[in-house]
Amino acid sequence: MRKPEVFVAGPVSWNRLVLLDRLPEARPHTTFATGHRTAVGGTSAGKALNLASLGARVTLRTVVGDDEPGREVLAVLAAAGVEVIAETAEGATEQHLNLMDPHGGRVSIYLELPELPRPRHDERSLAALAAADVAVVDLAEHARPLLAPARAAGVPVWCDLHDYDGTAEFHRDFLRAADRVFLNDDGFAHHDALLGFLDSTGKPTVATLGARGALALEHGQVHTVPAAPVERIVDTNGAGDAFFSGFLVAHLGGAGVDAALAAGAEQAARCLASPGLAP
């Protein structure tokens, strides 16, 4: 059976994860961590690792610095079987400090961001893009230039807008280029506002709702799925990317919307029960 081929463009990072009983209040004080570790991060790394774990052949186009964190990220991706096309930027690899509580709350602090004099793409990236079944173009300036070539090549473009509120200018190019849109509901004050935005796109859309599951709007019909049960949540990092990946692989395998939503929920649950971005 032919493996699905997915091209992913976007950010990777090397993160320090700090586990806390509760997220810190906005006042000067001292607190104690319950644990800490370093790990690969970034939404495109999360998608690439989950897609690979589900049997897809994945090419990831990204940016790292010429430093030890960048080499750590590339080693993790290579070990998972992800083909990486990495542009080396001036400065450090993207790095975050993530403060996390046991209930899924997170504060992510950017520590480093690679500097690119001008976003670009090369012939190897364009060839991998043209050969893909789907192009996933994530929110990053260095990924933005790949939106137009993906459209020109006739490759379906899937974009994850994360916590987009329907108005932020940064996301507009990605929304316009996408054939299918994903996002979470964090940017909307209430459910009706979310549904109104999804309907206004005129595109197939999927919204994750945290512990309440997810919904899809396609051809005017709303489809819903509850969150899959998790016996013990180990790490919430990457759950949204896991959901996206489970849905995508199921879709490429011929699943309808309801089955794809269920596959996304199951992959997200597996991710939540594991210590990494992917089970």
Short mmCIF file of C-alpha atoms in Angstrom, two decimals:
data_model
loop_
_atom_site.label_atom_id
_atom_site.label_comp_id
_atom_site.label_asym_id
_atom_site.label_seq_id
_atom_site.Cartn_x
_atom_site.Cartn_y
_atom_site.Cartn_z
CA MET A 1 0.00 0.00 0.00
CA ARG A 2 1.36 3.42 -1.00
CA LYS A 3 2.32 5.68 1.87
CA PRO A 4 0.78 9.16 1.82
CA GLU A 5 3.32 11.89 1.07
CA VAL A 6 3.06 15.12 3.04
CA PHE A 7 5.15 18.26 2.70
CA VAL A 8 5.34 20.41 5.84
CA ALA A 9 6.84 23.90 6.01
CA GLY A 10 7.22 25.86 9.20
CA PRO A 11 8.95 26.27 12.55
CA VAL A 12 10.81 23.89 14.81
CA SER A 13 12.32 24.72 18.19
CA TRP A 14 14.29 23.37 21.11
CA ASN A 15 12.34 23.91 24.32
CA ARG A 16 12.83 23.80 28.05
CA LEU A 17 9.68 22.46 29.67
CA VAL A 18 9.10 23.44 33.31
CA LEU A 19 6.34 21.58 35.17
CA LEU A 20 4.49 23.47 37.91
CA ASP A 21 1.60 22.68 40.24
CA ARG A 22 -0.06 25.84 38.91
CA LEU A 23 0.91 28.60 36.51
CA PRO A 24 2.54 31.56 38.30
CA GLU A 25 0.51 34.57 39.31
CA ALA A 26 1.42 37.96 37.86
CA ARG A 27 3.36 39.14 40.93
CA PRO A 28 6.95 38.84 42.16
CA HIS A 29 7.39 35.55 44.04
CA THR A 30 9.34 32.30 44.22
CA THR A 31 7.95 28.91 43.27
CA PHE A 32 9.26 25.37 42.87
CA ALA A 33 9.06 23.24 39.73
CA THR A 34 7.84 19.65 39.96
CA GLY A 35 10.10 18.72 37.04
CA HIS A 36 11.85 20.03 33.95
CA ARG A 37 13.41 18.73 30.74
CA THR A 38 14.43 19.77 27.25
CA ALA A 39 12.71 18.51 24.12
CA VAL A 40 12.03 19.29 20.48
CA GLY A 41 9.14 21.68 19.93
CA GLY A 42 7.49 23.78 17.26
CA THR A 43 4.21 23.19 15.48
CA SER A 44 5.81 21.90 12.27
CA ALA A 45 8.01 19.47 14.18
CA GLY A 46 4.89 18.28 16.02
CA LYS A 47 3.04 17.65 12.77
CA ALA A 48 6.02 15.98 11.09
CA LEU A 49 6.63 13.61 14.01
CA ASN A 50 2.96 12.66 14.32
CA LEU A 51 2.54 12.17 10.59
CA ALA A 52 5.62 9.95 10.49
CA SER A 53 4.36 7.92 13.46
CA LEU A 54 1.14 7.32 11.51
CA GLY A 55 3.00 5.94 8.51
CA ALA A 56 3.20 8.98 6.23
CA ARG A 57 6.31 9.86 4.25
CA VAL A 58 7.13 13.36 5.47
CA THR A 59 9.39 16.11 4.12
CA LEU A 60 9.83 19.05 6.51
CA ARG A 61 11.19 22.37 5.29
CA THR A 62 12.33 24.49 8.23
CA VAL A 63 14.96 26.83 9.64
CA VAL A 64 17.54 26.21 12.37
CA GLY A 65 20.61 27.99 13.64
CA ASP A 66 24.15 26.63 13.44
CA ASP A 67 24.17 25.60 17.09
CA GLU A 68 23.72 22.64 19.41
CA PRO A 69 19.95 23.09 19.87
CA GLY A 70 19.55 23.02 16.08
CA ARG A 71 21.56 19.81 15.85
CA GLU A 72 19.44 18.28 18.62
CA VAL A 73 16.23 19.11 16.74
CA LEU A 74 17.55 17.68 13.46
CA ALA A 75 18.70 14.49 15.20
CA VAL A 76 15.23 13.88 16.71
CA LEU A 77 13.54 14.41 13.34
CA ALA A 78 16.00 12.18 11.50
CA ALA A 79 15.56 9.40 14.05
CA ALA A 80 11.81 9.51 13.41
CA GLY A 81 12.32 9.09 9.66
CA VAL A 82 11.44 12.66 8.68
CA GLU A 83 13.31 14.02 5.65
CA VAL A 84 14.40 17.53 6.59
CA ILE A 85 15.29 20.42 4.31
CA ALA A 86 16.80 22.89 6.75
CA GLU A 87 17.97 26.38 5.97
CA THR A 88 20.67 27.51 8.39
CA ALA A 89 19.98 31.00 9.68
CA GLU A 90 22.14 33.52 11.40
CA GLY A 91 21.80 33.43 15.15
CA ALA A 92 20.27 30.81 17.39
CA THR A 93 17.74 28.08 16.71
CA GLU A 94 14.24 28.98 17.91
CA GLN A 95 13.94 28.19 21.61
CA HIS A 96 11.06 28.48 24.08
CA LEU A 97 10.60 28.25 27.82
CA ASN A 98 7.25 26.51 28.42
CA LEU A 99 5.68 26.77 31.88
CA MET A 100 3.10 23.99 32.20
CA ASP A 101 0.53 22.99 34.80
CA PRO A 102 -1.01 19.50 35.23
CA HIS A 103 -4.32 20.57 33.62
CA GLY A 104 -3.02 21.60 30.21
CA GLY A 105 -2.36 25.26 30.99
CA ARG A 106 0.78 26.63 29.35
CA VAL A 107 2.73 29.86 29.08
CA SER A 108 5.27 29.76 26.24
CA ILE A 109 8.08 32.33 26.33
CA TYR A 110 10.23 32.85 23.24
CA LEU A 111 13.89 32.83 24.22
CA GLU A 112 15.48 32.81 20.77
CA LEU A 113 14.25 33.30 17.21
CA PRO A 114 16.44 32.69 14.13
CA GLU A 115 17.12 35.69 11.94
CA LEU A 116 16.54 35.36 8.21
CA PRO A 117 17.65 38.21 5.95
CA ARG A 118 14.90 37.20 3.49
CA PRO A 119 12.58 34.19 3.49
CA ARG A 120 13.34 31.89 0.55
CA HIS A 121 12.90 28.40 -0.78
CA ASP A 122 15.08 26.23 -3.01
CA GLU A 123 14.60 23.73 -5.83
CA ARG A 124 14.69 20.76 -3.46
CA SER A 125 11.81 22.21 -1.46
CA LEU A 126 9.80 22.92 -4.60
CA ALA A 127 10.34 19.39 -5.92
CA ALA A 128 9.21 17.84 -2.61
CA LEU A 129 6.23 20.17 -2.54
CA ALA A 130 5.14 19.27 -6.08
CA ALA A 131 5.33 15.53 -5.28
CA ALA A 132 3.22 15.74 -2.13
CA ASP A 133 -0.39 14.68 -1.66
CA VAL A 134 -0.90 17.63 0.70
CA ALA A 135 1.19 20.69 1.58
CA VAL A 136 0.94 21.79 5.20
CA VAL A 137 2.16 25.39 5.42
CA ASP A 138 2.43 26.57 9.00
CA LEU A 139 2.48 30.09 10.41
CA ALA A 140 6.02 31.41 9.89
CA GLU A 141 7.54 34.10 7.69
CA HIS A 142 9.97 31.57 6.23
CA ALA A 143 7.04 29.32 5.26
CA ARG A 144 4.87 32.06 3.75
CA PRO A 145 6.72 32.11 0.37
CA LEU A 146 5.70 28.48 -0.21
CA LEU A 147 1.98 29.28 -0.28
CA ALA A 148 2.03 30.53 -3.88
CA PRO A 149 4.12 27.63 -5.29
CA ALA A 150 1.80 25.13 -3.59
CA ARG A 151 -1.23 26.78 -5.19
CA ALA A 152 0.53 26.92 -8.56
CA ALA A 153 1.44 23.22 -8.35
CA GLY A 154 -2.17 22.28 -7.64
CA VAL A 155 -1.25 20.62 -4.35
CA PRO A 156 -3.99 20.90 -1.68
CA VAL A 157 -2.88 23.38 0.97
CA TRP A 158 -3.79 22.81 4.62
CA CYS A 159 -3.13 25.62 7.09
CA ASP A 160 -3.32 25.56 10.88
CA LEU A 161 -4.20 29.07 12.09
CA HIS A 162 -3.87 28.15 15.80
CA ASP A 163 -5.56 30.82 17.96
CA TYR A 164 -6.57 33.11 15.08
CA ASP A 165 -9.34 35.50 16.07
CA GLY A 166 -10.64 36.17 12.57
CA THR A 167 -8.97 39.61 12.30
CA ALA A 168 -5.18 39.36 12.76
CA GLU A 169 -3.37 40.44 9.58
CA PHE A 170 -0.46 37.98 9.97
CA HIS A 171 -2.72 35.01 9.23
CA ARG A 172 -4.51 36.41 6.17
CA ASP A 173 -2.21 34.97 3.46
CA PHE A 174 -2.45 31.52 5.01
CA LEU A 175 -6.24 31.71 5.26
CA ARG A 176 -6.58 32.85 1.64
CA ALA A 177 -4.27 30.13 0.31
CA ALA A 178 -5.70 27.24 2.33
CA ASP A 179 -7.95 24.59 0.85
CA ARG A 180 -8.69 23.35 4.36
CA VAL A 181 -8.38 25.41 7.53
CA PHE A 182 -7.64 24.26 11.08
CA LEU A 183 -7.63 26.38 14.23
CA ASN A 184 -8.51 26.22 17.90
CA ASP A 185 -11.29 28.13 19.62
CA ASP A 186 -9.06 30.25 21.89
CA GLY A 187 -9.50 33.39 19.81
CA PHE A 188 -13.31 33.46 20.02
CA ALA A 189 -15.38 34.65 22.96
CA HIS A 190 -18.21 32.19 22.36
CA HIS A 191 -19.24 29.21 20.25
CA ASP A 192 -21.51 31.15 17.88
CA ALA A 193 -18.68 33.54 17.01
CA LEU A 194 -16.47 30.56 16.17
CA LEU A 195 -19.14 28.98 13.97
CA GLY A 196 -19.77 32.31 12.28
CA PHE A 197 -16.12 32.64 11.37
CA LEU A 198 -15.84 29.06 10.13
CA ASP A 199 -18.85 29.58 7.90
CA SER A 200 -17.50 32.89 6.58
CA THR A 201 -14.36 31.24 5.18
CA GLY A 202 -16.30 29.27 2.57
CA LYS A 203 -13.79 26.46 3.05
CA PRO A 204 -13.81 23.08 4.83
CA THR A 205 -12.77 23.93 8.40
CA VAL A 206 -11.88 22.10 11.59
CA ALA A 207 -11.75 23.64 15.07
CA THR A 208 -10.33 21.93 18.14
CA LEU A 209 -12.12 22.69 21.40
CA GLY A 210 -9.70 21.34 24.01
CA ALA A 211 -11.33 18.93 26.45
CA ARG A 212 -14.66 19.39 24.62
CA GLY A 213 -13.34 17.66 21.51
CA ALA A 214 -13.49 19.17 18.02
CA LEU A 215 -15.87 20.13 15.24
CA ALA A 216 -15.75 20.41 11.47
CA LEU A 217 -17.85 22.53 9.15
CA GLU A 218 -18.11 21.20 5.62
CA HIS A 219 -20.77 21.86 2.94
CA GLY A 220 -22.82 23.72 5.55
CA GLN A 221 -22.97 20.74 7.91
CA VAL A 222 -21.44 20.70 11.40
CA HIS A 223 -19.74 17.49 12.50
CA THR A 224 -18.57 16.99 16.10
CA VAL A 225 -16.39 14.54 17.99
CA PRO A 226 -15.78 14.31 21.76
CA ALA A 227 -12.25 14.22 23.12
CA ALA A 228 -10.95 10.66 23.29
CA PRO A 229 -10.43 9.49 26.90
CA VAL A 230 -6.93 9.65 28.38
CA GLU A 231 -6.18 7.68 31.53
CA ARG A 232 -3.36 10.03 32.56
CA ILE A 233 -2.23 13.20 30.82
CA VAL A 234 1.56 13.21 30.67
CA ASP A 235 2.28 16.17 28.39
CA THR A 236 -0.10 18.52 26.55
CA ASN A 237 2.53 19.81 24.12
CA GLY A 238 1.73 18.80 20.56
CA ALA A 239 -1.85 17.61 21.12
CA GLY A 240 -3.27 19.99 18.51
CA ASP A 241 -0.65 18.95 15.96
CA ALA A 242 -1.39 15.30 16.75
CA PHE A 243 -5.09 15.89 16.10
CA PHE A 244 -4.31 17.62 12.80
CA SER A 245 -2.07 14.72 11.75
CA GLY A 246 -4.55 12.02 12.66
CA PHE A 247 -7.27 13.79 10.68
CA LEU A 248 -4.98 14.32 7.68
CA VAL A 249 -3.75 10.73 7.41
CA ALA A 250 -7.31 9.41 7.79
CA HIS A 251 -8.52 11.83 5.12
CA LEU A 252 -5.80 10.74 2.70
CA GLY A 253 -6.83 7.15 3.39
CA GLY A 254 -10.35 7.90 2.17
CA ALA A 255 -12.11 8.52 5.50
CA GLY A 256 -15.12 10.80 5.66
CA VAL A 257 -15.29 13.80 7.95
CA ASP A 258 -16.66 11.95 11.01
CA ALA A 259 -14.09 9.15 10.76
CA ALA A 260 -11.28 11.66 10.24
CA LEU A 261 -12.37 13.63 13.30
CA ALA A 262 -12.36 10.43 15.36
CA ALA A 263 -8.88 9.56 14.08
CA GLY A 264 -7.68 13.03 15.05
CA ALA A 265 -9.12 12.69 18.55
CA GLU A 266 -7.49 9.29 19.00
CA GLN A 267 -4.07 10.55 17.90
CA ALA A 268 -4.39 13.57 20.22
CA ALA A 269 -5.16 11.23 23.13
CA ARG A 270 -2.11 9.11 22.35
CA CYS A 271 0.00 12.26 22.30
CA LEU A 272 -1.39 13.49 25.63
CA ALA A 273 -0.48 10.15 27.22
CA SER A 274 3.13 10.35 26.00
CA PRO A 275 6.05 12.59 27.07
CA GLY A 276 6.86 13.90 23.58
CA LEU A 277 5.27 15.77 20.69
CA ALA A 278 4.22 12.43 19.19
CA PRO A 279 3.48 9.03 20.73
#
